[in-house]
PDB file of C-alpha atoms in Angstrom:
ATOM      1  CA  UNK A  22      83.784  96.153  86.788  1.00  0.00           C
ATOM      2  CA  UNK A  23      86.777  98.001  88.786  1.00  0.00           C
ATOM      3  CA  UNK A  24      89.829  95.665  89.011  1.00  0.00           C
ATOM      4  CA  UNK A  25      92.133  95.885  91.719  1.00  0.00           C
ATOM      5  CA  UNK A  26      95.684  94.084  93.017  1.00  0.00           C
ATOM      6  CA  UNK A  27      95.754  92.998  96.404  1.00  0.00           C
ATOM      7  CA  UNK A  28      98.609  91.563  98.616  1.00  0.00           C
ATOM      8  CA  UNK A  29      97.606  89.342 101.375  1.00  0.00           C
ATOM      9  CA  UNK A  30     100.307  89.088 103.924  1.00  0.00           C
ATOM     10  CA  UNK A  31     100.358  86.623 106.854  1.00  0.00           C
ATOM     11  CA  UNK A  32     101.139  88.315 110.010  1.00  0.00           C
ATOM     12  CA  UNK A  33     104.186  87.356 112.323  1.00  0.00           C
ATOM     13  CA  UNK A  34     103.686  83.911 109.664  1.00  0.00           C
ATOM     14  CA  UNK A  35     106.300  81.684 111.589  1.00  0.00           C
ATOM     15  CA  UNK A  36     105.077  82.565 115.197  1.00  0.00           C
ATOM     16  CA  UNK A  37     101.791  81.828 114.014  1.00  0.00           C
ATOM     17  CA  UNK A  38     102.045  78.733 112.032  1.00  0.00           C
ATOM     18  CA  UNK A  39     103.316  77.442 115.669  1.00  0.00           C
ATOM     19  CA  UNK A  40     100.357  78.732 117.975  1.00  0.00           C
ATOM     20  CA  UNK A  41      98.040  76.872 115.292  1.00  0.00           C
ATOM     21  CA  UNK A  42      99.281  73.705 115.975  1.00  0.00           C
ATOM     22  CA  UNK A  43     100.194  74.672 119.979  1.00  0.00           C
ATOM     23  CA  UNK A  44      97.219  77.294 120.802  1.00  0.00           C
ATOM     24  CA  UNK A  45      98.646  77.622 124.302  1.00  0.00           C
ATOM     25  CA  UNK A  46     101.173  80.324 122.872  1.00  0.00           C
ATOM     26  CA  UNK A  47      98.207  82.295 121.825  1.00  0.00           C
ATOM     27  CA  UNK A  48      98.812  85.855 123.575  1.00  0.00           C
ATOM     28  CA  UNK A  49     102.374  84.570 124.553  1.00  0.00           C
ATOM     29  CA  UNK A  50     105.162  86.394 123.344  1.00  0.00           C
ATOM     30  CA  UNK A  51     106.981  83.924 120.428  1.00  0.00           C
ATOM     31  CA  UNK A  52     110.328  83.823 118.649  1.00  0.00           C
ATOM     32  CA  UNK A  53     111.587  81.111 116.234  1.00  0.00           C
ATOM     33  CA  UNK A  54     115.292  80.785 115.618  1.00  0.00           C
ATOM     34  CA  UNK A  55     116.791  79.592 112.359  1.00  0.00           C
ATOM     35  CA  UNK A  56     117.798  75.979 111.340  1.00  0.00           C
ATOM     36  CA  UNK A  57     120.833  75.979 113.544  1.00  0.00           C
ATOM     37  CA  UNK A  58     119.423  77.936 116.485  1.00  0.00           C
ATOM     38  CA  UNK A  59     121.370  80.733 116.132  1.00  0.00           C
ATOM     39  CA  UNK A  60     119.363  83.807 115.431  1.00  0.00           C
ATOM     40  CA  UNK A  61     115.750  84.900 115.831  1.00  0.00           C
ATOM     41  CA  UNK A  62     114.154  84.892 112.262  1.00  0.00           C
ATOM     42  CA  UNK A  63     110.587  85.455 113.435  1.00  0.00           C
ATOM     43  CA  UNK A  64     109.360  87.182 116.381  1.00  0.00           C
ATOM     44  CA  UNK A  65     105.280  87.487 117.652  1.00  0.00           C
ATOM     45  CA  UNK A  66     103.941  91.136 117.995  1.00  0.00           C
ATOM     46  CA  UNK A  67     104.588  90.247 121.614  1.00  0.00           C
ATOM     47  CA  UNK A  68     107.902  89.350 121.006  1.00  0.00           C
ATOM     48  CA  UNK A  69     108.298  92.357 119.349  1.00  0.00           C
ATOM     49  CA  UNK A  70     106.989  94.507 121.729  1.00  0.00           C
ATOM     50  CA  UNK A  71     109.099  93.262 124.338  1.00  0.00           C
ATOM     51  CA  UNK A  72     112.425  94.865 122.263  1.00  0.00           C
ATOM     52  CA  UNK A  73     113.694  91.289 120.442  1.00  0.00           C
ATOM     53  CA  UNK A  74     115.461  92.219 116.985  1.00  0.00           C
ATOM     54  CA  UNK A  75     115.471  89.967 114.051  1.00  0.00           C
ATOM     55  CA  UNK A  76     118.240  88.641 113.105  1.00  0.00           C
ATOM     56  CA  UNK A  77     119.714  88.734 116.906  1.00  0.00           C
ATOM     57  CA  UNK A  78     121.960  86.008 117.463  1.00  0.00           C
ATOM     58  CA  UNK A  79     119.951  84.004 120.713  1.00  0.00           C
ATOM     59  CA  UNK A  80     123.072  83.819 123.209  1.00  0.00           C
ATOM     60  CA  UNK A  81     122.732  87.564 123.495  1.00  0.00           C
ATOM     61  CA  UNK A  82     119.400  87.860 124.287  1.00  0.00           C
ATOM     62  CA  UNK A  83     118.777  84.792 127.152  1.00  0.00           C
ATOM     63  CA  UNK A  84     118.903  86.824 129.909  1.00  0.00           C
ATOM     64  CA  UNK A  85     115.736  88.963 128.289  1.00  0.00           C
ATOM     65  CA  UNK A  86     114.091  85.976 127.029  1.00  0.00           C
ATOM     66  CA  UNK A  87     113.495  84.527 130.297  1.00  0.00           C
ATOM     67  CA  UNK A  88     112.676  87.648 131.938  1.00  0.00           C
ATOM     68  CA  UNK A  89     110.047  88.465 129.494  1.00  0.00           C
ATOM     69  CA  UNK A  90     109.036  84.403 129.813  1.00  0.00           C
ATOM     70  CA  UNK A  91     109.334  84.245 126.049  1.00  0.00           C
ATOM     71  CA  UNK A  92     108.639  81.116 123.969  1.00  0.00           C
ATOM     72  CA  UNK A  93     111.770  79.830 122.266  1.00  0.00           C
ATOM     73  CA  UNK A  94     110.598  78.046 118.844  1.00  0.00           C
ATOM     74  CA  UNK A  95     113.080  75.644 116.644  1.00  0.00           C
ATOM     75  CA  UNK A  96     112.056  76.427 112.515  1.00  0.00           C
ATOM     76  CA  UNK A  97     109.655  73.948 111.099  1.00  0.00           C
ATOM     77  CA  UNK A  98     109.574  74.406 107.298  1.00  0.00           C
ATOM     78  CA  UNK A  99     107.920  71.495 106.319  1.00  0.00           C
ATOM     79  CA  UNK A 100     105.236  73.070 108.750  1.00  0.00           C
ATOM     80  CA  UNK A 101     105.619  76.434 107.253  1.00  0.00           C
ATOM     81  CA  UNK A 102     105.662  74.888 103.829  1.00  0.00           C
ATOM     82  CA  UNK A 103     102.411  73.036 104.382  1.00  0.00           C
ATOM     83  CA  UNK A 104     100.216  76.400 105.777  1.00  0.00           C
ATOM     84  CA  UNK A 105     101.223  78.290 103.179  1.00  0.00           C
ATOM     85  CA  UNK A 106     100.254  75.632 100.687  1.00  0.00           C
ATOM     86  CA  UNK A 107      96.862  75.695 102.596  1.00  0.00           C
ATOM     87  CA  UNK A 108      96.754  79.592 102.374  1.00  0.00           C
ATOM     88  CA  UNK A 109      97.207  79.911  99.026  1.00  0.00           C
ATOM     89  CA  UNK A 110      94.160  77.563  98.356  1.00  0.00           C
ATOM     90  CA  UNK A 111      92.429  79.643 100.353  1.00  0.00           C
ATOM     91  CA  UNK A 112      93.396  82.925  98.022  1.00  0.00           C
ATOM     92  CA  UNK A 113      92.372  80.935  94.594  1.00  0.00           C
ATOM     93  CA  UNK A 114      88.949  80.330  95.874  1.00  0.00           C
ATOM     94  CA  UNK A 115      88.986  84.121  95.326  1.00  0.00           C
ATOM     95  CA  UNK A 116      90.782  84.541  92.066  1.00  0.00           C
ATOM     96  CA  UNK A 117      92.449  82.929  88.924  1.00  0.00           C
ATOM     97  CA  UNK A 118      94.976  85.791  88.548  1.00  0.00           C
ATOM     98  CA  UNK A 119      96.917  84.506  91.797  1.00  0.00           C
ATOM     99  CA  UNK A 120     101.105  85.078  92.125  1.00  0.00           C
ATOM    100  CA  UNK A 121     102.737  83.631  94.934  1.00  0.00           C
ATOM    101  CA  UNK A 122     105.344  85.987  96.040  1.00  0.00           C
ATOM    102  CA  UNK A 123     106.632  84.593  99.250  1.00  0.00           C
ATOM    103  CA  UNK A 124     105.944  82.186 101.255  1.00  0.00           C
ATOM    104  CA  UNK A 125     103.752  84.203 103.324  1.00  0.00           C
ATOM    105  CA  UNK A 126     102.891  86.753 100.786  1.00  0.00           C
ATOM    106  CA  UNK A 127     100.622  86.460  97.194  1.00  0.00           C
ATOM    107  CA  UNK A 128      99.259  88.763  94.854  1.00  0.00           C
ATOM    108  CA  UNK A 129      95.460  88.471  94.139  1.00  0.00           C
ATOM    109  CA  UNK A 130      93.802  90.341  91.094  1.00  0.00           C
ATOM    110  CA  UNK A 131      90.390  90.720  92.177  1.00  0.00           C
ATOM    111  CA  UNK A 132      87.219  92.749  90.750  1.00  0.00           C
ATOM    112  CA  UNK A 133      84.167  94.022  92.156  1.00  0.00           C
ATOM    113  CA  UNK A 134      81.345  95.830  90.375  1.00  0.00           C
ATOM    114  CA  UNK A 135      82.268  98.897  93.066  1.00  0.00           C
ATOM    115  CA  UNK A 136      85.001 100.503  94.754  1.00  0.00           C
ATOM    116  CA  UNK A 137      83.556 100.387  98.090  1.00  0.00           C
ATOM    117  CA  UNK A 138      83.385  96.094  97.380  1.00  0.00           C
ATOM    118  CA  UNK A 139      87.146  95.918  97.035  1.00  0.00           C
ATOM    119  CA  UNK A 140      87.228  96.477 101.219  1.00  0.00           C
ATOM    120  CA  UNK A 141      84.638  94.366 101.628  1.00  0.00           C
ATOM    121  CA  UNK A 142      86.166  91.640  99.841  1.00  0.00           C
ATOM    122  CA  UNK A 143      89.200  92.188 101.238  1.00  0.00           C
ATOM    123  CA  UNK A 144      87.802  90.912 104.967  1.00  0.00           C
ATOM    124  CA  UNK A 145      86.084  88.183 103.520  1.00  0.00           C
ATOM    125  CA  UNK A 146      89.667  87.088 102.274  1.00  0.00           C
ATOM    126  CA  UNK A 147      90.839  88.028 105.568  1.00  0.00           C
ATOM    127  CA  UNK A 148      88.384  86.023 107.436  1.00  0.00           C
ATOM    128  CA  UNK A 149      88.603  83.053 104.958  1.00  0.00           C
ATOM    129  CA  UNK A 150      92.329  82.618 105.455  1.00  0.00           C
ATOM    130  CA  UNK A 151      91.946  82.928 109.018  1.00  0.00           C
ATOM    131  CA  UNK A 152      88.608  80.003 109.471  1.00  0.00           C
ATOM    132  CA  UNK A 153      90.376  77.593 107.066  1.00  0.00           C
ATOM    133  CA  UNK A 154      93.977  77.940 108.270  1.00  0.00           C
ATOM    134  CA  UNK A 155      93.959  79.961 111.887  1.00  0.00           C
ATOM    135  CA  UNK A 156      96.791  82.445 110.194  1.00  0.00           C
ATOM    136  CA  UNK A 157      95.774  86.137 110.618  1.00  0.00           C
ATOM    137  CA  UNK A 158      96.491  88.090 107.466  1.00  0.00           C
ATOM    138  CA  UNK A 159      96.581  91.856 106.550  1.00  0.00           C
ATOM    139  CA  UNK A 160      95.487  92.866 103.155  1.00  0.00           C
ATOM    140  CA  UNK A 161      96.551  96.152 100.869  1.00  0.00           C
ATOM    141  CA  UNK A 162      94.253  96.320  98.010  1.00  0.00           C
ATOM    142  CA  UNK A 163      95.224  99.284  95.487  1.00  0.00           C
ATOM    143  CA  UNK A 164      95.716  99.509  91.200  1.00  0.00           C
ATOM    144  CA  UNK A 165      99.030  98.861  91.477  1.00  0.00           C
ATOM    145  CA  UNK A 166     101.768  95.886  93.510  1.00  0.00           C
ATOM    146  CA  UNK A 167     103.712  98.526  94.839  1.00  0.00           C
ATOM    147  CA  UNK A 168     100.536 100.384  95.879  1.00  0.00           C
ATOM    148  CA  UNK A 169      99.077  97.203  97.030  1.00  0.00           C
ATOM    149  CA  UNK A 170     102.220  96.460  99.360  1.00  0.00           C
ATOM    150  CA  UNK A 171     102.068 100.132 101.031  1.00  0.00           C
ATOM    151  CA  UNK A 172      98.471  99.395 101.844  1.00  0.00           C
ATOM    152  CA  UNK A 173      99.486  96.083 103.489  1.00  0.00           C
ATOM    153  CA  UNK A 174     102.340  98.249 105.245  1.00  0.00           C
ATOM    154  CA  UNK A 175      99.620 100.187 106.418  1.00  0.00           C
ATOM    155  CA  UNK A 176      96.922  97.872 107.276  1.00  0.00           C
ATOM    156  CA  UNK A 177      99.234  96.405 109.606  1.00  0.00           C
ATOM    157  CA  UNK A 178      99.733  99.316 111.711  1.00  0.00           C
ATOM    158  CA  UNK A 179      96.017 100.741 111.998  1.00  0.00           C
ATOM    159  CA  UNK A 180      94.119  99.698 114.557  1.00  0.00           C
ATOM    160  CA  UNK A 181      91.056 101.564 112.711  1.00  0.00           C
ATOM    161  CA  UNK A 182      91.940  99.830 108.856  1.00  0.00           C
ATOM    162  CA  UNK A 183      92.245  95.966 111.384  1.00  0.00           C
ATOM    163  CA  UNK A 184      94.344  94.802 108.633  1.00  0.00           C
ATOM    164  CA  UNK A 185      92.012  95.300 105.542  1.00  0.00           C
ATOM    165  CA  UNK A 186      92.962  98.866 103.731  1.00  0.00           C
ATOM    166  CA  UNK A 187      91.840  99.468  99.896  1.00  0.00           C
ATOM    167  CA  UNK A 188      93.829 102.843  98.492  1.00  0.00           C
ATOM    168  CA  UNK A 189      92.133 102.055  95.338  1.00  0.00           C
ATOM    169  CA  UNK A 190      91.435 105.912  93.853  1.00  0.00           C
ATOM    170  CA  UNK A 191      91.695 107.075  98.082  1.00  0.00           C
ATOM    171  CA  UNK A 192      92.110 110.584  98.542  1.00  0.00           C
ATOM    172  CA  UNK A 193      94.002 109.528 101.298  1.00  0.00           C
ATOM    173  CA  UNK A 194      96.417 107.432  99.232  1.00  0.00           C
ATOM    174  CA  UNK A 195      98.970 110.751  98.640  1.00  0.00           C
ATOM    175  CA  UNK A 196      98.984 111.363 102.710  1.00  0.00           C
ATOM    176  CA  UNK A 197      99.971 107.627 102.705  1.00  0.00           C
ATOM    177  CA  UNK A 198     102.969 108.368 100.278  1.00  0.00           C
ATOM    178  CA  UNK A 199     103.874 111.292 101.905  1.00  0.00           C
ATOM    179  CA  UNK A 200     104.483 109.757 105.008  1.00  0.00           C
ATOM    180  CA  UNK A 201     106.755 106.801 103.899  1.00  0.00           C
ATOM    181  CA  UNK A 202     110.540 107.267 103.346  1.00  0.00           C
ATOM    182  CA  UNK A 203     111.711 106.672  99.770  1.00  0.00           C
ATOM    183  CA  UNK A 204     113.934 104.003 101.264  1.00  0.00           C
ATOM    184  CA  UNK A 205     110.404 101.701 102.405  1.00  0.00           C
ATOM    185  CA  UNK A 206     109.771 101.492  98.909  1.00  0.00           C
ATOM    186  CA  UNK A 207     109.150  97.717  97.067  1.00  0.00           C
ATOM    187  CA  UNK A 208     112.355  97.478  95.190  1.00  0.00           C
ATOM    188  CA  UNK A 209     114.218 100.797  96.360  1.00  0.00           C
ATOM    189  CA  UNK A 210     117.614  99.673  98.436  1.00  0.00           C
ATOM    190  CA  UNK A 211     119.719 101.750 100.303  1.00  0.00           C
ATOM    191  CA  UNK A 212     121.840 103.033  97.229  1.00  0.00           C
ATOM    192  CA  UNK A 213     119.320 104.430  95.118  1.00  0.00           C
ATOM    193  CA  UNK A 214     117.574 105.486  98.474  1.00  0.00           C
ATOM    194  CA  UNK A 215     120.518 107.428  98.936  1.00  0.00           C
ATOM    195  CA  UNK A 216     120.808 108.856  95.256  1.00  0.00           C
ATOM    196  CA  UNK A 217     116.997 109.820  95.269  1.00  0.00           C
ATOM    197  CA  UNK A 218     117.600 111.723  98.927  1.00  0.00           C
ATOM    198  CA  UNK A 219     120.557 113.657  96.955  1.00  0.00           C
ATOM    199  CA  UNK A 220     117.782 115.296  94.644  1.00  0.00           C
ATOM    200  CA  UNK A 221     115.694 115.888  97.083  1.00  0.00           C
ATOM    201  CA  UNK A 222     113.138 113.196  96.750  1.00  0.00           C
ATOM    202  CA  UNK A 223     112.709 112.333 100.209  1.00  0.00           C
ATOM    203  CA  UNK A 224     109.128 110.863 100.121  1.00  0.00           C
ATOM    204  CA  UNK A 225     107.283 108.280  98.318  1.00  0.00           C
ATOM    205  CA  UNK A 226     105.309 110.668  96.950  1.00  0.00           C
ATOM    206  CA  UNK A 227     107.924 112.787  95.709  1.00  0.00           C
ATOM    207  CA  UNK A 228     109.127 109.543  93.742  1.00  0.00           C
ATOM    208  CA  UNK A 229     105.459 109.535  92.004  1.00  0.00           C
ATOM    209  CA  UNK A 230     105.062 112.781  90.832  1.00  0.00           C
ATOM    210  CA  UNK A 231     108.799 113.167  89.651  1.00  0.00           C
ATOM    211  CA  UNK A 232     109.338 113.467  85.707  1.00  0.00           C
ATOM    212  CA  UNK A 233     108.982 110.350  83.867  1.00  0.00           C
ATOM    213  CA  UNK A 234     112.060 110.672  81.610  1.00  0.00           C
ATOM    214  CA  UNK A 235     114.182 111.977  84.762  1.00  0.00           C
ATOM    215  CA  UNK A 236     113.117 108.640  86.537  1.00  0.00           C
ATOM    216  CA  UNK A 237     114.096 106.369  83.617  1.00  0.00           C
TER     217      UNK A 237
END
Protein backbone atom coordinates (compact mmCIF):
# COMPACT_ATOMS: atom_id res chain seq x y z
CA UNK A 1 0.00 0.00 0.00
CA UNK A 2 1.57 3.66 -0.71
CA UNK A 3 0.40 6.13 2.00
CA UNK A 4 0.07 9.61 1.31
CA UNK A 5 -0.97 13.15 3.29
CA UNK A 6 -3.37 15.22 1.67
CA UNK A 7 -4.71 18.77 2.48
CA UNK A 8 -8.11 19.57 1.31
CA UNK A 9 -8.65 23.25 1.19
CA UNK A 10 -12.01 24.97 0.59
CA UNK A 11 -11.74 27.57 -1.98
CA UNK A 12 -12.67 31.36 -1.39
CA UNK A 13 -14.56 29.21 1.93
CA UNK A 14 -16.52 32.37 3.23
CA UNK A 15 -17.73 33.62 -0.27
CA UNK A 16 -18.81 30.27 -0.84
CA UNK A 17 -20.48 29.15 2.25
CA UNK A 18 -22.80 32.32 1.20
CA UNK A 19 -23.61 31.42 -2.58
CA UNK A 20 -24.68 27.88 -1.05
CA UNK A 21 -27.30 29.16 0.84
CA UNK A 22 -27.98 32.35 -1.83
CA UNK A 23 -27.00 30.58 -5.35
CA UNK A 24 -27.85 33.85 -7.08
CA UNK A 25 -24.18 35.10 -6.23
CA UNK A 26 -22.93 32.18 -8.15
CA UNK A 27 -20.51 33.86 -10.88
CA UNK A 28 -20.97 37.23 -8.95
CA UNK A 29 -18.06 38.78 -7.64
CA UNK A 30 -18.33 38.36 -3.44
CA UNK A 31 -16.63 39.94 -0.44
CA UNK A 32 -17.49 39.37 3.27
CA UNK A 33 -16.39 41.92 5.81
CA UNK A 34 -15.52 41.09 9.40
CA UNK A 35 -17.83 41.13 12.52
CA UNK A 36 -17.90 44.88 12.68
CA UNK A 37 -17.96 45.62 8.94
CA UNK A 38 -14.86 47.06 8.73
CA UNK A 39 -12.55 45.16 6.49
CA UNK A 40 -12.87 42.57 3.73
CA UNK A 41 -11.77 39.14 5.25
CA UNK A 42 -12.87 37.04 2.28
CA UNK A 43 -13.08 37.92 -1.23
CA UNK A 44 -14.59 35.46 -4.40
CA UNK A 45 -12.05 34.75 -7.27
CA UNK A 46 -14.21 37.42 -8.85
CA UNK A 47 -13.72 39.65 -6.21
CA UNK A 48 -10.32 39.07 -6.50
CA UNK A 49 -9.94 39.56 -9.91
CA UNK A 50 -11.52 42.77 -9.86
CA UNK A 51 -8.26 44.21 -7.57
CA UNK A 52 -10.11 43.98 -3.80
CA UNK A 53 -7.27 43.32 -1.07
CA UNK A 54 -7.88 41.46 2.07
CA UNK A 55 -7.76 43.04 4.87
CA UNK A 56 -8.92 46.52 3.09
CA UNK A 57 -10.81 48.54 5.36
CA UNK A 58 -14.54 48.84 3.21
CA UNK A 59 -14.87 52.82 3.31
CA UNK A 60 -11.93 52.87 0.96
CA UNK A 61 -13.01 50.71 -1.49
CA UNK A 62 -17.06 51.84 -2.09
CA UNK A 63 -16.52 53.69 -4.92
CA UNK A 64 -14.93 50.27 -6.67
CA UNK A 65 -17.40 48.09 -5.12
CA UNK A 66 -20.24 49.54 -6.83
CA UNK A 67 -18.57 50.01 -10.00
CA UNK A 68 -17.58 46.47 -10.22
CA UNK A 69 -21.46 45.70 -8.81
CA UNK A 70 -19.84 43.65 -6.08
CA UNK A 71 -21.78 41.72 -3.41
CA UNK A 72 -21.18 43.12 0.06
CA UNK A 73 -21.53 40.05 2.64
CA UNK A 74 -21.86 40.59 6.69
CA UNK A 75 -19.67 37.30 8.46
CA UNK A 76 -21.86 34.44 9.44
CA UNK A 77 -19.82 32.09 11.67
CA UNK A 78 -22.34 30.07 12.98
CA UNK A 79 -22.88 29.48 9.11
CA UNK A 80 -19.26 29.00 8.52
CA UNK A 81 -19.04 26.90 11.63
CA UNK A 82 -21.82 24.58 10.52
CA UNK A 83 -20.23 23.81 6.65
CA UNK A 84 -17.19 23.11 7.90
CA UNK A 85 -18.63 20.73 10.44
CA UNK A 86 -20.42 19.19 7.35
CA UNK A 87 -17.06 19.12 5.37
CA UNK A 88 -15.17 17.46 7.65
CA UNK A 89 -17.77 14.55 7.72
CA UNK A 90 -17.40 14.46 4.38
CA UNK A 91 -13.31 13.94 4.69
CA UNK A 92 -13.78 10.98 7.47
CA UNK A 93 -15.88 9.01 5.13
CA UNK A 94 -12.41 8.85 3.50
CA UNK A 95 -10.09 8.32 6.39
CA UNK A 96 -9.57 7.67 10.20
CA UNK A 97 -6.23 9.56 10.27
CA UNK A 98 -8.18 13.02 9.84
CA UNK A 99 -6.59 16.57 11.54
CA UNK A 100 -8.58 19.51 11.32
CA UNK A 101 -6.30 22.35 10.72
CA UNK A 102 -8.51 25.26 10.02
CA UNK A 103 -11.64 25.84 9.61
CA UNK A 104 -11.50 25.43 6.00
CA UNK A 105 -8.47 23.31 5.87
CA UNK A 106 -7.81 19.31 7.20
CA UNK A 107 -5.23 16.90 6.80
CA UNK A 108 -6.29 13.44 5.41
CA UNK A 109 -3.85 10.35 5.55
CA UNK A 110 -5.02 8.31 2.83
CA UNK A 111 -3.61 5.00 1.01
CA UNK A 112 -4.06 3.48 -2.21
CA UNK A 113 -2.58 0.23 -3.49
CA UNK A 114 -0.90 2.71 -6.41
CA UNK A 115 0.53 5.97 -6.93
CA UNK A 116 -1.47 6.84 -9.84
CA UNK A 117 -4.85 6.11 -7.18
CA UNK A 118 -3.73 8.88 -4.87
CA UNK A 119 -5.08 11.50 -7.88
CA UNK A 120 -7.81 9.61 -8.41
CA UNK A 121 -8.88 9.64 -4.97
CA UNK A 122 -8.13 12.92 -4.57
CA UNK A 123 -11.27 14.02 -7.10
CA UNK A 124 -13.45 11.67 -5.61
CA UNK A 125 -12.77 13.72 -2.31
CA UNK A 126 -13.08 16.69 -4.36
CA UNK A 127 -16.33 15.79 -5.83
CA UNK A 128 -17.69 14.35 -2.50
CA UNK A 129 -17.17 17.59 -0.62
CA UNK A 130 -18.59 19.46 -3.35
CA UNK A 131 -22.26 16.98 -3.86
CA UNK A 132 -22.71 16.83 -0.06
CA UNK A 133 -21.88 20.43 0.87
CA UNK A 134 -21.77 22.69 -2.60
CA UNK A 135 -18.08 24.01 -1.30
CA UNK A 136 -15.45 23.60 -4.08
CA UNK A 137 -12.19 22.33 -2.65
CA UNK A 138 -8.57 21.99 -3.99
CA UNK A 139 -6.54 19.10 -2.87
CA UNK A 140 -2.43 18.68 -2.53
CA UNK A 141 -1.71 15.13 -1.95
CA UNK A 142 2.20 14.48 -1.34
CA UNK A 143 4.43 12.28 1.63
CA UNK A 144 4.75 15.05 3.55
CA UNK A 145 2.14 18.35 5.24
CA UNK A 146 4.37 20.80 3.99
CA UNK A 147 4.54 18.98 0.63
CA UNK A 148 0.90 18.40 0.79
CA UNK A 149 0.18 22.28 1.31
CA UNK A 150 2.51 23.31 -1.83
CA UNK A 151 0.45 20.92 -3.88
CA UNK A 152 -2.78 22.60 -2.67
CA UNK A 153 -0.87 26.01 -3.47
CA UNK A 154 -0.55 24.64 -6.72
CA UNK A 155 -3.69 22.93 -7.49
CA UNK A 156 -5.28 26.12 -7.02
CA UNK A 157 -3.60 27.91 -9.69
CA UNK A 158 -3.62 25.18 -12.61
CA UNK A 159 -6.19 25.19 -14.75
CA UNK A 160 -4.71 21.71 -16.15
CA UNK A 161 -4.21 20.00 -12.21
CA UNK A 162 -8.51 21.63 -11.67
CA UNK A 163 -7.66 21.59 -8.12
CA UNK A 164 -6.56 17.88 -7.58
CA UNK A 165 -2.46 17.67 -7.77
CA UNK A 166 -0.59 14.48 -6.15
CA UNK A 167 3.48 15.33 -5.96
CA UNK A 168 3.70 12.04 -4.35
CA UNK A 169 7.41 10.73 -5.79
CA UNK A 170 6.61 13.55 -9.06
CA UNK A 171 9.50 14.29 -11.01
CA UNK A 172 7.95 17.43 -11.27
CA UNK A 173 7.80 18.01 -7.51
CA UNK A 174 11.63 19.81 -7.52
CA UNK A 175 10.36 22.31 -10.53
CA UNK A 176 7.49 22.95 -8.02
CA UNK A 177 10.08 23.88 -5.22
CA UNK A 178 12.10 25.70 -7.37
CA UNK A 179 9.61 28.01 -8.28
CA UNK A 180 8.28 29.03 -4.77
CA UNK A 181 10.04 31.72 -2.65
CA UNK A 182 11.46 30.45 0.65
CA UNK A 183 9.20 33.02 2.26
CA UNK A 184 5.70 30.82 0.86
CA UNK A 185 6.88 28.19 2.94
CA UNK A 186 4.31 26.44 5.83
CA UNK A 187 5.89 27.84 8.90
CA UNK A 188 8.74 30.15 7.35
CA UNK A 189 7.87 34.06 8.38
CA UNK A 190 9.43 36.95 7.16
CA UNK A 191 12.51 36.82 9.64
CA UNK A 192 13.87 33.59 8.95
CA UNK A 193 12.77 34.28 5.25
CA UNK A 194 15.08 36.97 5.47
CA UNK A 195 18.00 35.02 7.30
CA UNK A 196 17.68 32.04 4.76
CA UNK A 197 17.86 34.81 1.65
CA UNK A 198 21.24 36.04 3.50
CA UNK A 199 22.83 32.49 2.69
CA UNK A 200 21.63 32.34 -0.35
CA UNK A 201 18.74 30.00 -0.06
CA UNK A 202 16.36 31.73 -2.11
CA UNK A 203 14.09 28.77 -3.17
CA UNK A 204 12.15 26.12 -1.59
CA UNK A 205 14.19 23.81 -3.00
CA UNK A 206 17.31 25.22 -1.92
CA UNK A 207 15.79 24.85 1.74
CA UNK A 208 15.46 20.89 0.95
CA UNK A 209 18.61 19.98 -0.21
CA UNK A 210 20.56 22.25 2.35
CA UNK A 211 22.72 20.30 5.08
CA UNK A 212 20.79 18.78 7.76
CA UNK A 213 22.97 19.86 10.72
CA UNK A 214 23.31 23.51 9.07
CA UNK A 215 19.39 23.62 9.10
CA UNK A 216 19.04 22.54 12.76
Amino acid sequence: MIRAIALIDANNFYAACERVFDPRLVGRPVVVLSNNDGCVIARSAEAKRAGIRMGVPVYQIEDLLEEQGIVVRSSNYELYGDMSARIMDVLAEFSDELEVYSIDEAFLEIQVSETGDLATLGRRIRDRVRQVTGIPVSVGIAETKTLAKVANHLAKKSSRADFVLDLTGSPWQAEALARMPVGEVWGIGRKHAARLESYGIRTALRLRDADDDWVR
